[in-house]
Each structure stands twice: as C-alpha cells, then as structure tokens.
Amino acid sequence: MKKLTPEQKAELINYISGFVTDDKRKRIDQILERRTRYLTVVLEDIYQIHNASAVVRSCECFGVQDLHVIEERNVFRINPDITVGASKWISIKRYSSGDGTATQTCLEGLKARDYRIGAMIPRKDATPINELSLDQKVALCFGTEEEGLSEGAHSLADIFVAIPMVGFTQSFNLSVSVALSLFALTDRLYGSRINWHLSENEKRDVKIEWLSKAASHGDELVKGFLNERGLNVTG
C-alpha cells in the first residue's frame, strides 16, 4: 500500500477536524506539542492487569507517546476503569514471537533507532534515575515484580538504572516505579534544551489518529476520505 504524502495528511487532518469541536481541536494541538518519543517505556511479560493499566495511564499523563509491550509468556491486558481512556491517546506496540525472541526483537529495534536501553533493576551499582544522562534517547525497561527482567533483557541493556530508596523495603511496585521514573526524567527533559518534541511528520500521524478517535465514527470518515480519492491506504 502507498503511504500518504505530507500534503495528503494535511488535507485529511483538515477534513476530520470539521467533525471535531473547536475545544477538542485546541486541546489536541496543545497536548501534541507536549508529546515525546525521546523517552519510551518497555514492559516485559507483565500480567498484573492493575499494574499494566496504571502504567498506560502514567505514560499518557507524562506525555510519553509509545509503550512497548513484550508478550512472550504473558498477554498484556488493561482495565478501562483504571486507564480512564488513556490507552486511546498513546501508541502501544506489542511484540510476541513464540520462540523466545520477542525481547531481542523489541530491544534491538529500539537500539537501531538510537535508544539507550536502560534496565530498571535495584542493584547497588546501578545508575540512580535522577543521574541518568539524557544526551541520547532512552528506553526504560521494566519486568515483573516477582522475577524482574529476563537475562536476555539484561544482556541487551546499555545501562542499569535504579530508583534510590532508603527504607527497609528495597522496591516499589511496578506502576509506582514507572511513574516515579517518568516524573524524574520528564521533569529534567522538558526543561532542557534537548529537542524532545515529535517531528512534524510524527505530529501529523498522531493528530490523524487522535482526531479519528475524537470524531464520531472517525475511522469511517478516514476510510471514506481515502476511498473518494482512490487512496487505498491505512496511514
């Protein structure tokens, strides 16, 4: 299938916008300017539905557009009552293989896109999250509370990262760990001179997706627009 040109995407955005209220369009534009792919989160084989749902909500609230989900042993499921619609506004990318290579596929793919892979693990020689360098895009990886990240994830990590703790209990639960980590990094990132914004083309793609979700029967509107122009495409 052909891909839409930037001009065609702009035309599509203009068309769908006509079916969305002014307030919603303004809100979409405001939030889009605060979205980033400079930071991303990777979850490996998370099965606890409450934790998974809370992570989705945290990513959306902190402006992180992509959530990478590895489903080698466990299916990633979310509870709409916990996400309160957050899953509509972020991009959840799933990886499963059946042969044990999903983690490798995910992390090597991120490395190819110039992400530093940070494995979150409570060990003494790990870099404190507030000291993690942001001179390169960062993918933070989290495993299950019982087993943590797999050996495969450890071997592909560029750096081990930890949240400093001073109590007897030396771990937070998964969703709290993700939220604390994202707060620590986004607080520094958004106030820096780093170009953490989405590219113009990324903004167009995300805006089309958001507008189609904000408009009544948005998917049908997109399909109708494309069919009328002889564009049998999906994005």
Short mmCIF file of C-alpha atoms in Angstrom, two decimals:
data_model
loop_
_atom_site.label_atom_id
_atom_site.label_comp_id
_atom_site.label_asym_id
_atom_site.label_seq_id
_atom_site.Cartn_x
_atom_site.Cartn_y
_atom_site.Cartn_z
CA MET A 1 0.00 0.00 0.00
CA LYS A 2 1.07 3.54 -0.68
CA LYS A 3 1.78 5.93 2.14
CA LEU A 4 0.18 9.33 2.36
CA THR A 5 2.30 12.32 1.44
CA PRO A 6 2.62 15.18 3.96
CA GLU A 7 0.22 17.19 1.78
CA GLN A 8 -2.37 14.39 1.78
CA LYS A 9 -2.03 14.02 5.55
CA ALA A 10 -2.61 17.75 5.99
CA GLU A 11 -5.71 17.53 3.79
CA LEU A 12 -7.01 14.57 5.80
CA ILE A 13 -6.40 16.43 9.07
CA ASN A 14 -8.35 19.41 7.76
CA TYR A 15 -11.21 17.14 6.71
CA ILE A 16 -11.54 15.22 10.01
CA SER A 17 -11.18 18.43 12.01
CA GLY A 18 -14.52 19.53 10.62
CA PHE A 19 -16.18 16.77 12.67
CA VAL A 20 -14.48 17.69 15.96
CA THR A 21 -15.41 20.57 18.26
CA ASP A 22 -13.21 23.66 18.45
CA ASP A 23 -12.38 22.98 22.09
CA LYS A 24 -11.31 19.40 21.31
CA ARG A 25 -9.15 20.51 18.38
CA LYS A 26 -7.41 23.10 20.53
CA ARG A 27 -6.84 20.55 23.26
CA ILE A 28 -5.35 18.08 20.79
CA ASP A 29 -2.99 20.74 19.45
CA GLN A 30 -1.89 21.72 22.95
CA ILE A 31 -1.20 18.17 24.06
CA LEU A 32 0.54 17.27 20.80
CA GLU A 33 3.15 19.95 21.50
CA ARG A 34 3.98 18.19 24.78
CA ARG A 35 4.26 14.68 23.36
CA THR A 36 7.60 12.92 23.11
CA ARG A 37 9.24 9.80 21.79
CA TYR A 38 12.59 10.81 23.25
CA LEU A 39 11.60 8.68 26.25
CA THR A 40 9.79 5.39 25.95
CA VAL A 41 8.82 2.54 28.25
CA VAL A 42 9.27 -1.19 27.67
CA LEU A 43 7.29 -3.75 29.70
CA GLU A 44 8.40 -7.37 29.58
CA ASP A 45 5.78 -10.07 30.20
CA ILE A 46 3.64 -8.04 32.58
CA TYR A 47 0.49 -9.90 33.52
CA GLN A 48 -0.86 -7.94 36.51
CA ILE A 49 -3.79 -6.08 34.96
CA HIS A 50 -3.89 -3.29 37.55
CA ASN A 51 -0.19 -2.57 37.20
CA ALA A 52 -0.36 -2.72 33.41
CA SER A 53 -3.30 -0.32 33.34
CA ALA A 54 -1.65 2.14 35.71
CA VAL A 55 1.48 2.19 33.54
CA VAL A 56 -0.59 3.08 30.46
CA ARG A 57 -2.15 5.94 32.40
CA SER A 58 1.23 7.20 33.64
CA CYS A 59 2.75 7.19 30.15
CA GLU A 60 -0.14 9.25 28.82
CA CYS A 61 -0.09 11.69 31.72
CA PHE A 62 3.66 12.31 31.38
CA GLY A 63 3.47 12.80 27.59
CA VAL A 64 5.24 9.59 26.58
CA GLN A 65 3.69 8.56 23.28
CA ASP A 66 4.99 5.00 22.87
CA LEU A 67 4.68 1.99 25.16
CA HIS A 68 6.45 -1.19 24.01
CA VAL A 69 4.93 -4.39 25.35
CA ILE A 70 6.71 -7.75 25.17
CA GLU A 71 4.26 -10.66 25.37
CA GLU A 72 6.47 -13.73 25.29
CA ARG A 73 4.91 -15.58 28.23
CA ASN A 74 2.05 -13.31 29.33
CA VAL A 75 -0.62 -11.37 27.47
CA PHE A 76 -0.74 -7.66 28.27
CA ARG A 77 -4.25 -6.71 29.35
CA ILE A 78 -5.63 -3.43 30.69
CA ASN A 79 -8.65 -2.38 32.73
CA PRO A 80 -10.54 0.57 31.18
CA ASP A 81 -11.70 1.66 34.64
CA ILE A 82 -8.07 2.24 35.60
CA THR A 83 -6.76 3.69 32.33
CA VAL A 84 -9.77 6.08 32.12
CA GLY A 85 -9.29 6.36 28.37
CA ALA A 86 -5.50 6.81 28.40
CA SER A 87 -4.97 3.88 26.03
CA LYS A 88 -6.74 5.86 23.27
CA TRP A 89 -4.03 8.50 23.20
CA ILE A 90 -0.76 6.54 23.29
CA SER A 91 0.74 4.04 20.86
CA ILE A 92 1.00 0.55 22.35
CA LYS A 93 3.41 -1.59 20.32
CA ARG A 94 3.24 -5.33 21.00
CA TYR A 95 5.96 -7.96 20.49
CA SER A 96 5.39 -11.71 20.60
CA SER A 97 7.26 -14.50 18.85
CA GLY A 98 6.50 -17.91 20.31
CA ASP A 99 10.18 -18.79 20.07
CA GLY A 100 11.60 -16.59 22.83
CA THR A 101 12.93 -13.80 20.59
CA ALA A 102 10.40 -11.07 21.32
CA THR A 103 12.62 -9.27 23.83
CA GLN A 104 15.53 -9.31 21.42
CA THR A 105 13.36 -8.04 18.55
CA CYS A 106 12.00 -5.20 20.65
CA LEU A 107 15.25 -4.02 22.22
CA GLU A 108 17.39 -4.41 19.11
CA GLY A 109 14.77 -2.47 17.18
CA LEU A 110 14.97 0.34 19.71
CA LYS A 111 18.75 0.31 19.61
CA ALA A 112 18.59 0.66 15.82
CA ARG A 113 16.54 3.80 16.39
CA ASP A 114 19.29 5.21 18.62
CA TYR A 115 17.69 4.46 22.01
CA ARG A 116 19.86 3.76 25.03
CA ILE A 117 18.38 0.71 26.74
CA GLY A 118 18.05 1.26 30.48
CA ALA A 119 17.20 -1.84 32.52
CA MET A 120 15.43 -0.91 35.74
CA ILE A 121 16.87 -3.11 38.46
CA PRO A 122 17.51 -2.49 42.19
CA ARG A 123 21.24 -3.13 42.42
CA LYS A 124 23.93 -1.11 44.16
CA ASP A 125 25.99 -0.41 41.06
CA ALA A 126 23.00 0.85 39.05
CA THR A 127 22.82 4.50 37.99
CA PRO A 128 20.29 6.47 40.05
CA ILE A 129 17.37 7.52 37.85
CA ASN A 130 17.94 11.20 38.63
CA GLU A 131 21.53 10.89 37.35
CA LEU A 132 20.71 9.08 34.11
CA SER A 133 22.10 11.05 31.18
CA LEU A 134 19.59 12.39 28.67
CA ASP A 135 22.10 13.07 25.91
CA GLN A 136 20.52 10.18 23.96
CA LYS A 137 17.01 8.83 23.61
CA VAL A 138 16.12 6.50 26.47
CA ALA A 139 14.04 3.31 26.64
CA LEU A 140 13.35 2.26 30.24
CA CYS A 141 12.70 -1.46 30.64
CA PHE A 142 10.62 -2.98 33.44
CA GLY A 143 9.97 -6.62 34.27
CA THR A 144 7.56 -8.42 36.57
CA GLU A 145 7.65 -7.75 40.29
CA GLU A 146 8.43 -11.38 41.09
CA GLU A 147 11.16 -12.12 38.56
CA GLY A 148 12.23 -8.77 37.15
CA LEU A 149 13.66 -8.53 33.67
CA SER A 150 14.87 -11.59 31.79
CA GLU A 151 18.53 -12.42 31.25
CA GLY A 152 18.01 -11.52 27.61
CA ALA A 153 16.94 -8.01 28.58
CA HIS A 154 19.92 -7.72 30.93
CA SER A 155 22.34 -8.73 28.19
CA LEU A 156 20.94 -6.17 25.76
CA ALA A 157 20.85 -3.31 28.28
CA ASP A 158 23.25 -0.42 27.81
CA ILE A 159 22.91 0.69 31.41
CA PHE A 160 21.32 -0.47 34.67
CA VAL A 161 19.12 2.11 36.38
CA ALA A 162 17.56 2.21 39.85
CA ILE A 163 15.29 4.42 41.94
CA PRO A 164 17.13 5.42 45.14
CA MET A 165 15.47 4.05 48.31
CA VAL A 166 16.30 4.49 51.98
CA GLY A 167 13.80 2.22 53.71
CA PHE A 168 13.85 -1.45 54.72
CA THR A 169 11.77 -2.29 51.66
CA GLN A 170 14.02 -2.07 48.63
CA SER A 171 11.46 -1.99 45.85
CA PHE A 172 8.35 -0.18 44.67
CA ASN A 173 5.60 -1.93 42.80
CA LEU A 174 5.75 -1.78 39.02
CA SER A 175 3.31 1.03 38.35
CA VAL A 176 4.82 3.23 41.06
CA SER A 177 8.33 2.57 39.69
CA VAL A 178 7.28 3.62 36.19
CA ALA A 179 5.53 6.76 37.45
CA LEU A 180 8.48 7.83 39.62
CA SER A 181 10.95 7.18 36.80
CA LEU A 182 8.95 9.12 34.24
CA PHE A 183 8.49 12.03 36.62
CA ALA A 184 12.23 12.16 37.32
CA LEU A 185 13.15 12.11 33.63
CA THR A 186 10.40 14.27 32.13
CA ASP A 187 10.93 16.94 34.78
CA ARG A 188 14.51 17.30 33.56
CA LEU A 189 13.85 16.69 29.88
CA TYR A 190 11.03 19.17 29.35
CA GLY A 191 13.04 21.94 30.97
CA SER A 192 16.15 21.24 28.90
CA ARG A 193 17.31 22.44 25.50
CA ILE A 194 17.08 18.92 24.07
CA ASN A 195 14.82 18.59 21.05
CA TRP A 196 12.41 16.10 22.60
CA HIS A 197 9.36 17.03 20.54
CA LEU A 198 7.78 14.83 17.89
CA SER A 199 8.86 15.56 14.33
CA GLU A 200 6.39 17.37 12.09
CA ASN A 201 5.58 14.14 10.27
CA GLU A 202 5.08 12.31 13.57
CA LYS A 203 2.76 15.06 14.71
CA ARG A 204 0.67 14.69 11.56
CA ASP A 205 0.39 10.91 12.04
CA VAL A 206 -0.56 11.18 15.70
CA LYS A 207 -3.01 14.01 15.02
CA ILE A 208 -4.83 11.93 12.39
CA GLU A 209 -5.11 9.09 14.89
CA TRP A 210 -6.36 11.34 17.67
CA LEU A 211 -8.85 13.21 15.50
CA SER A 212 -10.27 9.95 14.19
CA LYS A 213 -10.83 8.86 17.81
CA ALA A 214 -12.29 12.21 18.85
CA ALA A 215 -14.76 12.34 15.94
CA SER A 216 -17.92 10.29 15.89
CA HIS A 217 -17.35 7.33 13.53
CA GLY A 218 -13.85 8.67 12.92
CA ASP A 219 -12.50 5.50 11.32
CA GLU A 220 -15.32 5.53 8.79
CA LEU A 221 -14.64 9.17 8.00
CA VAL A 222 -10.99 8.39 7.29
CA LYS A 223 -11.86 5.42 5.08
CA GLY A 224 -14.42 7.47 3.18
CA PHE A 225 -11.95 10.30 2.63
CA LEU A 226 -9.31 7.92 1.30
CA ASN A 227 -11.72 5.97 -0.90
CA GLU A 228 -13.05 9.13 -2.51
CA ARG A 229 -9.51 9.97 -3.57
CA GLY A 230 -8.61 6.47 -4.69
CA LEU A 231 -6.14 6.07 -1.84
CA ASN A 232 -6.37 2.51 -0.53
CA VAL A 233 -4.06 3.16 2.42
CA THR A 234 -4.09 2.79 6.18
CA GLY A 235 -1.99 5.78 7.28
#
